[in-house]
Every structure is written in C-alpha cells, then in structure tokens.
Coordinates of C-alpha atoms in Angstrom, one line a residue:
Chain A
M1 CA 18.9 -35.4 -0.2
S2 CA 16.0 -35.9 2.1
D3 CA 15.9 -38.1 5.2
R4 CA 12.4 -39.3 4.3
P5 CA 12.5 -42.5 2.1
D6 CA 9.2 -41.7 0.4
F7 CA 10.4 -38.4 -1.0
A8 CA 12.5 -39.9 -3.7
A9 CA 9.7 -42.3 -4.7
I10 CA 7.3 -39.4 -5.0
A11 CA 9.8 -37.3 -6.9
A12 CA 10.3 -40.1 -9.3
W13 CA 6.7 -39.8 -10.5
I14 CA 6.6 -36.0 -10.8
P15 CA 7.6 -34.4 -14.1
E16 CA 9.7 -31.2 -14.2
G17 CA 7.7 -28.1 -13.6
A18 CA 4.5 -29.8 -12.4
S19 CA 2.0 -28.1 -10.1
V20 CA 1.7 -29.7 -6.7
L21 CA -0.5 -29.5 -3.7
D22 CA 1.0 -31.1 -0.7
L23 CA -1.6 -31.9 2.0
G24 CA -0.3 -32.0 5.6
C25 CA 3.0 -30.6 4.4
G26 CA 4.6 -30.3 7.8
D27 CA 7.6 -28.0 7.7
G28 CA 7.5 -28.0 3.9
S29 CA 10.5 -30.2 3.4
L30 CA 8.8 -32.4 0.6
L31 CA 7.8 -29.3 -1.3
R32 CA 11.3 -27.8 -0.8
Y33 CA 12.7 -31.1 -2.1
L34 CA 10.4 -31.2 -5.1
K35 CA 11.1 -27.6 -5.8
D36 CA 14.9 -28.3 -5.7
T37 CA 14.8 -31.5 -7.6
R38 CA 11.8 -31.0 -10.0
S39 CA 11.2 -27.3 -10.0
V40 CA 7.5 -27.8 -9.1
R41 CA 5.2 -24.9 -8.4
G42 CA 2.9 -25.5 -5.5
Y43 CA 1.4 -24.9 -2.1
G44 CA 1.3 -26.9 1.1
V45 CA -1.7 -27.2 3.4
E46 CA -1.0 -27.5 7.0
I47 CA -2.8 -26.9 10.3
S48 CA 0.0 -26.7 12.8
D49 CA 1.1 -23.2 13.9
R50 CA 4.7 -24.2 14.3
D51 CA 4.8 -25.9 10.8
I52 CA 3.3 -22.7 9.2
V53 CA 6.3 -20.7 10.5
S54 CA 8.7 -23.5 9.3
C55 CA 7.1 -23.5 5.8
I56 CA 7.3 -19.7 5.5
A57 CA 11.0 -19.9 6.7
N58 CA 11.6 -22.6 4.1
N59 CA 10.2 -20.3 1.4
V60 CA 7.4 -22.7 0.7
N61 CA 3.9 -21.4 0.1
V62 CA 1.5 -22.7 2.8
I63 CA -2.2 -22.3 3.4
Q64 CA -3.3 -22.9 7.0
N65 CA -6.3 -25.2 6.9
D66 CA -7.8 -28.3 8.5
L67 CA -7.8 -31.1 6.0
D68 CA -10.8 -32.6 7.6
A69 CA -12.7 -29.4 6.6
G70 CA -12.0 -30.3 2.9
L71 CA -10.3 -28.3 0.2
A72 CA -12.9 -25.7 -0.5
D73 CA -10.2 -23.0 -1.3
F74 CA -8.9 -25.0 -4.2
E75 CA -10.5 -25.2 -7.6
D76 CA -11.3 -28.3 -9.7
G77 CA -8.3 -29.7 -11.6
S78 CA -6.1 -26.9 -10.5
F79 CA -3.1 -29.1 -9.8
D80 CA -1.2 -31.9 -11.6
F81 CA -0.6 -33.8 -8.4
V82 CA -2.2 -33.6 -5.0
I83 CA 0.1 -35.4 -2.4
L84 CA -0.8 -36.8 1.0
S85 CA 2.5 -37.8 2.5
Q86 CA 2.5 -39.8 5.8
T87 CA -0.8 -38.1 6.7
L88 CA -3.6 -40.5 5.4
Q89 CA -3.6 -42.4 8.7
A90 CA -4.3 -39.3 10.7
I91 CA -7.3 -38.1 8.5
R92 CA -10.7 -38.5 10.0
H93 CA -12.8 -38.4 6.9
T94 CA -10.7 -40.5 4.6
E95 CA -13.0 -41.1 1.7
P96 CA -14.3 -37.5 1.3
L97 CA -10.6 -36.3 1.4
M98 CA -9.5 -38.9 -1.2
Q99 CA -12.3 -37.7 -3.5
E100 CA -11.3 -34.1 -2.8
M101 CA -7.8 -34.9 -3.8
L102 CA -9.0 -36.1 -7.3
R103 CA -11.3 -33.1 -7.6
V104 CA -8.5 -30.7 -7.1
G105 CA -5.7 -32.7 -8.8
R106 CA -5.5 -34.7 -12.0
E107 CA -3.5 -37.4 -10.0
G108 CA -3.0 -38.2 -6.4
I109 CA -0.1 -39.6 -4.4
V110 CA -0.3 -41.0 -0.9
S111 CA 2.3 -42.5 1.3
F112 CA 1.6 -44.2 4.6
P113 CA 3.1 -46.6 7.2
N114 CA 2.1 -50.2 6.3
F115 CA 0.4 -51.6 9.3
G116 CA 0.8 -55.0 7.9
Y117 CA 4.7 -54.8 8.0
W118 CA 5.9 -57.9 9.9
K119 CA 7.4 -55.9 12.8
N120 CA 4.1 -54.3 13.4
R121 CA 2.4 -57.7 13.2
M122 CA 5.0 -59.1 15.6
Q123 CA 4.3 -56.4 18.2
V124 CA 0.6 -57.0 18.0
L125 CA 1.2 -60.7 18.3
M126 CA 3.3 -60.2 21.4
G127 CA 0.4 -58.2 22.8
N128 CA 1.2 -54.6 22.2
M129 CA 0.2 -51.9 19.8
P130 CA 3.1 -51.2 17.4
V131 CA 5.6 -48.4 18.2
S132 CA 8.4 -47.8 15.6
S133 CA 10.2 -45.0 13.9
E134 CA 7.2 -44.7 11.5
L135 CA 4.7 -45.1 14.2
P136 CA 6.4 -43.2 17.0
F137 CA 3.3 -42.9 19.3
Q138 CA 1.8 -44.7 22.1
W139 CA -1.8 -45.8 21.7
Y140 CA -3.0 -43.1 24.0
N141 CA -1.3 -40.1 22.3
T142 CA -1.3 -41.1 18.7
P143 CA -2.8 -38.7 16.1
N144 CA -3.3 -41.8 13.9
V145 CA -6.9 -42.8 13.6
H146 CA -7.1 -44.8 10.4
L147 CA -4.1 -47.1 10.1
C148 CA -4.2 -49.6 7.2
T149 CA -2.3 -52.2 5.4
L150 CA -1.5 -52.3 1.6
N151 CA -4.4 -54.7 1.1
D152 CA -6.8 -52.5 3.0
F153 CA -5.8 -49.4 0.9
E154 CA -6.1 -51.3 -2.4
E155 CA -9.5 -52.6 -1.4
F156 CA -10.5 -49.1 -0.4
C157 CA -9.5 -47.9 -3.9
R158 CA -11.5 -50.5 -5.6
T159 CA -14.6 -49.8 -3.5
Y160 CA -14.5 -46.0 -4.3
C161 CA -13.6 -46.4 -8.0
I162 CA -10.0 -45.0 -7.5
S163 CA -7.6 -46.5 -9.9
V164 CA -4.1 -47.2 -8.7
T165 CA -1.6 -46.5 -11.5
A166 CA 1.7 -47.2 -9.6
R167 CA 3.0 -48.4 -6.3
S168 CA 6.3 -48.2 -4.5
V169 CA 6.8 -50.2 -1.3
M170 CA 9.9 -49.8 0.7
T171 CA 11.7 -50.6 4.0
A172 CA 14.6 -48.6 5.3
G173 CA 14.8 -46.8 1.9
H174 CA 15.0 -50.0 -0.1
E175 CA 12.4 -51.1 -2.6
V176 CA 10.5 -54.2 -1.5
G177 CA 9.3 -56.6 -4.3
F178 CA 8.7 -59.8 -2.3
L179 CA 5.5 -60.0 -0.2
P180 CA 5.3 -56.2 0.1
N181 CA 2.4 -56.3 2.5
L182 CA 4.5 -58.3 4.9
F183 CA 8.0 -56.9 4.3
G184 CA 7.3 -53.2 3.3
S185 CA 7.2 -50.6 6.1
T186 CA 6.2 -47.7 3.9
A187 CA 3.9 -47.6 0.9
V188 CA 3.6 -44.9 -1.8
Y189 CA 0.7 -45.0 -4.2
R190 CA -0.1 -43.0 -7.3
F191 CA -3.7 -43.0 -8.4
Q192 CA -6.4 -41.3 -10.5
R193 CA -10.1 -41.3 -10.8
G194 CA -11.3 -44.7 -11.9
I195 CA -13.6 -45.2 -14.9
Chain B
M1 CA 11.8 -8.1 21.4
G2 CA 14.5 -5.6 20.4
N3 CA 14.5 -1.9 21.0
S4 CA 12.4 0.9 19.7
V5 CA 13.5 3.0 16.7
G6 CA 13.9 5.8 19.3
I7 CA 13.4 9.4 18.7
V8 CA 11.6 10.1 15.3
R9 CA 10.4 13.1 13.5
A10 CA 7.5 13.6 11.1
E11 CA 8.3 14.9 7.6
R12 CA 6.1 16.8 5.2
A13 CA 6.0 16.6 1.5
S14 CA 4.1 19.1 -0.8
F15 CA 2.7 18.1 -4.1
D16 CA 1.6 20.6 -6.7
E17 CA 0.5 18.2 -9.4
P18 CA -3.3 17.9 -9.2
L19 CA -4.7 14.5 -8.0
A20 CA -7.8 13.3 -9.7
F21 CA -10.0 11.2 -7.5
R22 CA -12.0 8.3 -8.5
S23 CA -15.2 10.3 -7.8
G24 CA -14.2 12.9 -10.4
A25 CA -13.2 15.5 -8.0
V26 CA -9.7 17.0 -8.3
L27 CA -7.4 18.2 -5.5
P28 CA -5.1 20.8 -7.1
R29 CA -2.4 20.5 -4.4
Y30 CA -1.9 18.7 -1.2
E31 CA 0.6 17.8 1.6
L32 CA 1.4 14.4 3.0
V33 CA 3.1 13.8 6.3
Y34 CA 5.2 10.8 6.8
E35 CA 7.9 9.2 8.9
T36 CA 10.8 6.9 7.9
Y37 CA 12.8 4.4 10.0
G38 CA 15.9 2.5 9.0
K39 CA 18.2 3.2 5.9
L40 CA 17.3 3.0 2.3
N41 CA 20.0 0.7 0.8
S42 CA 22.1 1.7 -2.2
D43 CA 19.9 0.1 -4.9
R44 CA 16.8 1.3 -3.1
S45 CA 15.3 -2.1 -2.8
N46 CA 14.6 -2.5 0.9
A47 CA 11.7 -0.1 1.3
I48 CA 8.5 -1.1 3.1
L49 CA 5.4 1.0 3.1
I50 CA 3.0 0.7 6.1
C51 CA -0.6 1.5 5.2
H52 CA -2.7 2.5 8.2
A53 CA -6.2 1.6 9.1
L54 CA -9.2 3.7 10.0
S55 CA -7.8 5.6 13.0
G56 CA -4.0 5.2 12.2
H57 CA -1.5 7.7 10.9
H58 CA 2.1 8.1 9.9
H59 CA 3.5 7.8 13.4
V60 CA 4.1 4.0 13.2
A61 CA 7.1 3.6 15.6
G62 CA 9.3 5.4 18.0
V63 CA 8.6 8.5 20.0
Y64 CA 8.8 12.2 19.5
A65 CA 11.5 14.0 21.4
D66 CA 9.2 16.4 23.1
A67 CA 6.5 13.7 24.1
P68 CA 8.0 10.7 25.6
K69 CA 4.7 8.9 25.7
S70 CA 3.9 9.3 22.0
L71 CA 4.7 5.7 21.1
G72 CA 3.9 4.9 17.5
W73 CA 0.8 2.7 16.9
W74 CA 2.7 -0.3 15.6
D75 CA 5.9 0.1 17.7
N76 CA 5.7 -3.6 18.9
M77 CA 5.9 -4.7 15.3
V78 CA 8.3 -2.1 13.7
G79 CA 11.8 -1.5 15.0
P80 CA 15.3 -2.8 15.2
G81 CA 15.2 -6.5 15.6
K82 CA 11.4 -6.5 15.4
P83 CA 9.4 -8.5 12.8
I84 CA 9.4 -5.5 10.5
D85 CA 13.1 -4.9 11.2
T86 CA 14.4 -1.4 10.8
D87 CA 18.0 -2.7 10.8
K88 CA 17.1 -4.4 7.5
F89 CA 14.4 -2.3 6.0
F90 CA 13.7 1.3 5.2
V91 CA 10.1 1.6 6.6
V92 CA 7.8 4.4 5.6
G93 CA 4.6 5.4 7.4
M94 CA 2.4 8.1 6.1
N95 CA -0.9 9.8 7.0
N96 CA -3.4 9.1 4.3
L97 CA -5.0 11.9 2.4
G98 CA -8.2 13.0 4.1
G99 CA -6.7 12.2 7.5
C100 CA -6.5 14.4 10.5
H101 CA -2.9 14.0 11.6
G102 CA -1.1 16.4 9.2
S103 CA -1.8 15.3 5.7
T104 CA -4.3 17.4 3.8
G105 CA -7.8 16.5 4.9
P106 CA -11.2 18.1 5.7
S107 CA -9.8 20.0 8.7
S108 CA -6.9 21.5 6.7
I109 CA -7.2 25.1 5.3
D110 CA -8.2 25.2 1.7
P111 CA -5.9 27.7 0.1
E112 CA -8.7 28.8 -2.2
T113 CA -11.0 29.9 0.5
G114 CA -8.7 30.3 3.5
K115 CA -11.2 28.2 5.5
P116 CA -11.1 24.5 6.3
Y117 CA -12.2 22.2 3.5
G118 CA -15.0 20.7 5.6
S119 CA -17.8 19.4 3.4
R120 CA -15.8 20.5 0.3
F121 CA -13.2 17.8 0.8
P122 CA -13.8 15.1 -1.8
V123 CA -14.9 11.6 -0.8
I124 CA -11.8 9.5 -1.2
T125 CA -11.2 5.9 -2.1
V126 CA -8.5 3.3 -1.5
E127 CA -7.5 3.7 -5.1
D128 CA -7.0 7.5 -4.6
W129 CA -4.9 6.7 -1.6
V130 CA -2.6 4.3 -3.3
E131 CA -2.2 7.0 -6.1
S132 CA -1.1 9.5 -3.5
Q133 CA 1.2 6.9 -1.9
A134 CA 2.9 6.2 -5.3
R135 CA 3.6 9.9 -5.6
L136 CA 5.2 9.9 -2.1
A137 CA 7.2 6.9 -3.2
D138 CA 8.4 8.8 -6.3
Y139 CA 9.3 11.8 -4.1
L140 CA 11.3 9.4 -1.8
G141 CA 13.0 7.8 -4.8
I142 CA 11.5 4.4 -4.3
G143 CA 10.7 2.7 -7.5
R144 CA 9.6 -0.6 -6.1
F145 CA 8.7 -1.5 -2.5
A146 CA 10.2 -4.7 -1.1
A147 CA 6.7 -5.0 0.7
V148 CA 3.6 -3.0 1.2
I149 CA 2.0 -4.0 4.6
G150 CA -1.3 -3.1 6.1
G151 CA -4.0 -4.3 8.5
S152 CA -7.7 -4.0 8.0
L153 CA -8.3 -0.9 5.8
G154 CA -4.5 -0.8 5.5
G155 CA -4.6 -4.4 4.0
M156 CA -7.0 -3.1 1.3
Q157 CA -4.4 -0.5 0.4
A158 CA -1.7 -3.1 0.3
L159 CA -3.9 -5.3 -2.0
Q160 CA -4.7 -2.2 -4.2
W161 CA -0.9 -1.7 -4.7
S162 CA -0.6 -5.1 -6.2
L163 CA -3.3 -4.2 -8.7
A164 CA -2.6 -0.6 -9.5
Y165 CA 1.2 -0.9 -9.5
P166 CA 2.0 -4.6 -10.0
D167 CA 5.6 -3.8 -10.8
R168 CA 6.2 -1.5 -7.9
V169 CA 5.6 -4.0 -5.1
R170 CA 7.4 -7.3 -4.6
H171 CA 5.4 -8.5 -1.6
V172 CA 2.0 -7.7 -0.1
L173 CA 1.1 -8.5 3.5
A174 CA -2.7 -8.1 4.0
I175 CA -3.5 -8.7 7.7
A176 CA -7.0 -8.9 9.1
S177 CA -8.4 -7.6 6.0
A178 CA -11.0 -8.4 3.2
P179 CA -11.1 -8.0 -0.6
R180 CA -14.4 -6.1 -0.1
L181 CA -16.8 -5.5 2.8
T182 CA -19.9 -7.6 3.3
A183 CA -23.3 -6.0 3.8
Q184 CA -22.9 -6.5 7.6
N185 CA -19.7 -4.6 7.7
I186 CA -21.0 -1.7 5.6
A187 CA -24.1 -1.7 7.9
F188 CA -21.8 -1.0 10.9
N189 CA -20.1 1.8 9.1
D190 CA -23.4 3.3 8.1
V191 CA -24.6 3.4 11.8
A192 CA -21.3 5.0 12.7
R193 CA -21.8 7.7 10.0
N194 CA -25.3 8.3 10.9
A195 CA -24.3 9.0 14.5
I196 CA -22.0 11.7 13.2
L197 CA -24.3 13.0 10.4
T198 CA -27.3 13.4 12.8
D199 CA -25.3 15.2 15.5
P200 CA -26.7 18.8 15.6
D201 CA -23.1 20.1 15.8
F202 CA -22.2 18.5 12.4
H203 CA -23.4 21.5 10.4
G204 CA -23.2 19.5 7.1
G205 CA -19.4 18.9 7.7
D206 CA -18.6 22.6 8.2
Y207 CA -18.6 22.6 12.0
Y208 CA -15.1 24.3 12.1
Q209 CA -16.6 27.6 11.2
H210 CA -19.2 27.2 13.9
G211 CA -16.6 26.6 16.6
V212 CA -18.1 23.3 17.5
V213 CA -17.3 19.6 17.1
P214 CA -19.8 16.8 16.6
T215 CA -18.4 15.1 19.6
R216 CA -21.5 13.1 20.5
G217 CA -21.7 11.5 17.1
L218 CA -18.1 10.7 16.8
R219 CA -18.1 9.3 20.3
L220 CA -21.0 7.0 19.5
A221 CA -19.4 6.0 16.2
R222 CA -16.2 5.0 18.0
M223 CA -18.1 3.2 20.8
L224 CA -19.9 1.1 18.2
G225 CA -16.7 0.5 16.2
H226 CA -14.9 -0.5 19.3
I227 CA -17.4 -3.2 20.2
T228 CA -16.9 -4.8 16.8
Y229 CA -13.1 -4.7 17.1
L230 CA -13.2 -6.8 20.3
S231 CA -14.3 -10.4 20.6
D232 CA -17.2 -11.5 22.8
D233 CA -14.7 -13.6 24.9
A234 CA -12.2 -10.7 25.3
M235 CA -14.9 -8.4 26.6
A236 CA -16.3 -11.1 28.8
D237 CA -12.8 -11.7 30.2
K238 CA -12.0 -8.1 30.7
F239 CA -15.3 -6.7 32.0
G240 CA -17.8 -9.6 32.5
R241 CA -20.9 -8.2 34.3
E242 CA -18.7 -6.2 36.7
L243 CA -20.4 -3.2 38.2
K244 CA -18.7 0.1 39.0
S245 CA -20.3 0.5 42.3
G246 CA -21.0 -3.2 43.1
Q247 CA -24.7 -2.9 42.9
Y248 CA -27.6 -2.0 40.6
N249 CA -28.7 1.6 40.8
Y250 CA -31.9 1.2 38.7
G251 CA -31.1 4.2 36.4
Y252 CA -29.4 5.1 33.2
E253 CA -26.0 6.3 34.5
V254 CA -23.0 4.2 33.9
E255 CA -23.3 1.0 35.9
F256 CA -21.4 -1.8 34.2
Q257 CA -17.7 -1.5 33.8
I258 CA -18.0 -2.1 30.0
E259 CA -20.2 1.0 29.7
S260 CA -17.6 3.0 31.5
Y261 CA -14.8 1.6 29.3
L262 CA -16.7 2.3 26.1
R263 CA -17.5 5.9 27.1
Y264 CA -14.0 6.5 28.1
Q265 CA -12.8 5.1 24.7
G266 CA -15.4 7.1 22.9
D267 CA -14.4 10.4 24.7
K268 CA -10.8 9.9 24.2
F269 CA -11.2 9.3 20.5
A270 CA -13.7 12.2 20.0
G271 CA -11.2 14.5 21.5
L272 CA -8.4 13.5 19.1
F273 CA -10.1 12.6 15.9
D274 CA -11.9 14.5 13.2
A275 CA -15.4 13.6 12.4
N276 CA -15.1 14.2 8.7
T277 CA -12.0 12.0 8.5
Y278 CA -14.0 9.3 10.3
L279 CA -16.8 9.6 7.6
L280 CA -14.2 9.5 4.8
M281 CA -12.4 6.5 6.1
T282 CA -15.5 4.4 6.6
K283 CA -16.7 5.4 3.0
A284 CA -13.3 4.3 1.6
L285 CA -13.8 0.9 3.3
D286 CA -17.3 0.6 1.9
Y287 CA -16.4 1.5 -1.7
F288 CA -13.3 -0.8 -2.0
D289 CA -14.0 -3.6 -4.4
P290 CA -11.3 -4.5 -6.8
A291 CA -13.7 -6.4 -8.9
N292 CA -16.4 -3.7 -9.0
G293 CA -19.1 -6.2 -8.1
G294 CA -17.6 -8.8 -10.4
D295 CA -15.3 -11.7 -10.3
L296 CA -12.3 -11.4 -7.9
N297 CA -10.4 -14.0 -9.9
S298 CA -10.2 -11.8 -12.9
A299 CA -9.5 -8.7 -10.8
F300 CA -6.4 -10.2 -9.3
A301 CA -5.1 -11.5 -12.6
K302 CA -3.1 -8.2 -12.8
A303 CA -1.2 -8.9 -9.6
R304 CA 2.5 -9.8 -9.8
A305 CA 3.5 -9.7 -6.2
D306 CA 3.9 -12.5 -3.6
F307 CA 1.4 -12.4 -0.8
L308 CA 1.2 -13.2 2.9
V309 CA -2.4 -13.1 4.2
I310 CA -3.0 -13.3 7.9
S311 CA -6.3 -13.5 9.8
F312 CA -7.3 -13.9 13.5
T313 CA -9.6 -16.6 14.7
T314 CA -11.8 -14.4 16.9
D315 CA -11.9 -11.5 14.5
W316 CA -15.6 -11.2 13.4
R317 CA -15.4 -7.8 11.8
F318 CA -12.8 -9.0 9.3
S319 CA -13.2 -12.7 9.8
P320 CA -10.8 -15.5 8.6
Q321 CA -13.4 -16.2 5.9
R322 CA -12.8 -12.7 4.4
S323 CA -9.1 -13.4 4.3
R324 CA -9.7 -16.6 2.5
E325 CA -11.6 -14.6 -0.1
I326 CA -8.3 -12.9 -0.7
V327 CA -6.4 -16.1 -0.8
R328 CA -8.7 -17.8 -3.3
P329 CA -8.3 -15.5 -6.3
L330 CA -4.5 -15.5 -5.6
L331 CA -4.5 -19.3 -5.8
H332 CA -6.6 -19.1 -9.0
N333 CA -4.1 -16.9 -10.6
G334 CA -1.1 -19.0 -9.4
R335 CA 0.4 -16.3 -7.2
R336 CA 2.8 -17.2 -4.6
V337 CA 0.7 -16.9 -1.4
S338 CA 0.9 -18.1 2.2
Y339 CA -2.1 -17.8 4.6
A340 CA -1.9 -18.0 8.4
E341 CA -4.9 -18.1 10.7
I342 CA -3.6 -16.9 14.1
A343 CA -5.4 -18.2 17.2
S344 CA -5.9 -15.0 19.2
A345 CA -8.6 -13.9 21.7
H346 CA -8.6 -10.3 20.9
G347 CA -10.8 -10.0 17.9
H348 CA -10.0 -7.5 15.1
D349 CA -7.7 -5.6 17.4
S350 CA -5.4 -8.7 17.4
F351 CA -3.6 -7.3 14.4
L352 CA -2.2 -4.5 16.6
M353 CA -1.2 -6.7 19.5
E354 CA 1.9 -8.5 20.3
H355 CA 1.4 -12.3 19.8
P356 CA 4.4 -14.7 19.5
H357 CA 3.2 -16.8 16.7
Y358 CA 1.8 -13.9 14.7
F359 CA 5.1 -12.1 15.0
D360 CA 7.0 -15.3 14.1
V361 CA 5.1 -15.6 10.9
V362 CA 5.7 -12.0 9.9
R363 CA 9.3 -12.2 10.9
A364 CA 9.9 -15.5 8.9
Y365 CA 8.3 -14.0 5.9
L366 CA 10.2 -10.8 6.0
D367 CA 13.5 -12.6 6.6
N368 CA 13.1 -14.1 3.2
V369 CA 12.1 -10.8 1.6
N370 CA 15.3 -9.4 3.1
Q371 CA 17.4 -12.2 1.5
E372 CA 15.6 -11.6 -1.8
V373 CA 16.2 -7.9 -1.9
S374 CA 19.8 -8.0 -0.6
A375 CA 20.8 -10.9 -2.9

C-alpha cells in the first residue's frame, strides 16, 4: 500500500493495463503503485536529478523534462491517462499544461491540496500562511505558486471547456462528502476535453 | 569509487568469413582486438559490450602490465564496484574495424599486396561495425548482450544493435549521442577531413609507402574537433584570455594559453592516431541514419530493447535536443525508455568524465539490469 491517500483514489479510476503518463512523478512511487495494482504501462516526467535516479532505481521509466516547457516529446492521444499528482500548485503555466494533458491523453487526473480546507482557512484567519503536512513549506521557500480551492479549480475547468467526470475529496485518507471545499484536505479530479 | 580492474591484456580474434560492407566492398578476412573484464556467468546472460567513439579503442579499463600509465579510456566508469560493475557483468571492449589500435584497418598490412591497405580500405559504416561486433559476440559465445553501451559515435552503434539484432540486446545505453547527425555536425566533420585530405603528405591515403604521415592535417582536424567537444564556459574557466608570456607579442606565435593547449592536444593526437582511421570514423558518423532520410518512428519499430538515453546540458556537438530525437521514436513505439539530462559544464567530453549524478543514473539502471539477468 502507498502512504499517499490520493494514490488509491487515482488507481480506482484506472483500468487494468492502461497507458499512463505521470507528470511530476517524483520518485516514481505512484507509477510503481499503478504498475503493481493495475499493471499499467507508462512513463513519468520529472525535473529533479535526485528523483530521476530514484525512478530508475524503482524500475520506472522516466523522462527528464521541465513541465513548464510543455510536453513536446509526447504525441497526441498517446496515453489513456495523463496524471498530475500533487504538482498542479507548483506549475507556472497552468492552463497550457492542462490543455497539453488533454492533447497527449484521452483523460486527465489531477490531485492537489485544497487551499479551502478549514485548517488552512483557520491559519489565514489567525494571520499566517498555512503550513501543514500537505503544504509543508514556509511562504518564502514554497515551490507552490498556484494554490487553489475546489471551487477555484471547478471554475477554471468551466472557463477552459474542461469537463470534470469524477471527483474524490478526502481528509486523512477518508472520503469527504459533506461540504468538501471546507472539510476536504486533498482533491482528486478526473476530466476530459469538454464539448 | 571502487578499484580498477587491474592488469588487463588485449586479445585478438581472426575471422576468415568475408564481411560485406554496406558500400558493397568486401573484406575477405580481418582481425579484431578486444579486452574483457569480469566473468561471463553460467547462462552467458551478463555480457555488456562497450562501443567506442571516434578516438576510442578496446582498452576500456585497467592497465597493461608493462605500462603502468596505460589506464583504459573509461576506467572511471568500468571496474569492480563502478557503475558498469565488473563484479556483476562480463564487459567486452573492442577496437572497431578500420581502427588504428590493432583491429584490421587502413594501416594494417593487406595480405593480398603485402602493403598497408591505405586508400584500399573500404569506407565503413555503423551498420558494418555492428555486424563485425556480432561476429565477435558469436566468437565469445554471447548470444544476447545484457546491455550494449556507447557514448557519441558509440551510442550510434548501441542504437544500431537494437535495430540490426533486436533479439540479441536487452538494454541499450546511448550517451551523448544522436539518431543521425545534423548539417552542422557533418560540416565540422567535413572541415576535419579536408584538413587531412589537403595535407601534401596525405598521398591519397597511401602515405605509409612514402614514409610520411599527414600530421599537419590530422593535427588541425583534432584541434577543430577538440573545440567542439568542450563548452564555451569550460574553456573560459580553464583558459580565459590567459597569455603564455603575460603580454601581447604582436605576432602569430602561440600567445594565448588556449592556443598552446590546442596545439599540444593536436600534436599528441597526431602522434598516436592514424589519419585514414580518422577519415573513416567521421564518415561513419555522417552516414549513420537508421531511417535513411525518412521517419525515425518507423525505423525504431524493430527495436525490442529497453533504453537509457543520457545527454549533457552543455554538450553542443551532440546536444540534449539530439538525444530527445532518440527518445521520441522510442516513446512512439512504446519502448521502455528513461532519459536523463545531466547538468555538466564539460560539453561533449562530459560523457567521459566522472560526475556523481551521471554515475548514479548509470549505476541505478545497471543494478536493475543485473537483477533482471541474474533472476
């Protein structure tokens, strides 16, 4: 099992043997998890040198690339799923990358920390930027440049004609149904190109 | 970093079965020199072939007993406990056909004439080399290589292995290489060749009989090549505008340190290397194009190996972009491939230099290869 709560939610949407591109794949643990649980074929994309070595050691295919430079190495419709797990908030050019995900993949999946989670709101209310296990950075050293809430993300999708087909919101690994934008700490979305 | 493989010895294999070159020429018999390090395991599954680049040869690692300074050209990478670990793998280095380090080449004696081949040695291609390497593999009893590894021109041979013998290579490591040269890269090779071809001592390639060597041409070719193997920053760091005598002399003698360095490198190389081999090597580089001018996606459809592609940020002779041109057709064909772009200051030469991250990448990859072949 994985120690990342969004892994299971992502895996639940992925059929056996699917092809997957994992953007910002870190040490390759999601791909490894999907390979073990869903026998996916796939590649990770990662920029960090250390993570490249970890992916290779994990026997996960990885392509070293800066996501903000786009996905030029990948062909249209070449993957069943393109996944952006806990990376959306650190992307500079959000909209172009979301479009690239849907160019390269038939479906997209993103997961991100919900900035609207009540504990984050509390910290802001108390006068500080939120720091938590999901946002483990200080304001001056965070790689996160585009934090958002569930509402923000859904509005973004409507604006750019991206149609959300499923959503899973959770806190500490448990699904949150009631007021998810307030009580959910992590959001996972499945989407495709809108009509 | 582990120890060296220690004392090594070059071996020689003779082949009597004629080798038909891509050009149509036929070499009736030839010899290949090679070295091996480590032990071939019982099921013969742990062999790694190292393909050399333009000026390389079979002496990859270790030293010769009678020449303690004769360290192999990739000794930092190949050895016990090193990224290409000779405790785990049986590593084969060979001198390519047409070379000048012992395998049959233009400076070898043609048994038919009793004179050096010279201009009669056929122009050779990467495809021809791989053919000869496959025959050496047969000779050594290696059906399938765990990996074929090469940098630069060596990377092209490794790629060609995956196309010519898809079932005889499990993994290909193409380092600082390209699927085919660009016009700019061919242009550099052409200038280098022109330096040799126009040297009055070249004698159409048959200088051996005249008792001379086209040293000036070879020296210029190497000086030019050397510039393109280094990065602007590395040169600036090492030499800057430093002057030998601390002042301008207003003449054409060597004044800047970089001039002195290049001439030294040129002289050293011209004293050791054969000009005809240099011509052949650069031609092999120019000709290589697995797609024959067409689509690389279809060319790589034949490949069955897994790939590790590595480039270096400051390499402008075989830039990261060229390595991505290798990666793309592999992605297109759904091959297993990983790609690492190493931040290194040393230009094309980076692939020969010790670099912790580069070595970690190769080590991590080959650790998995080792588990696969010993499973």
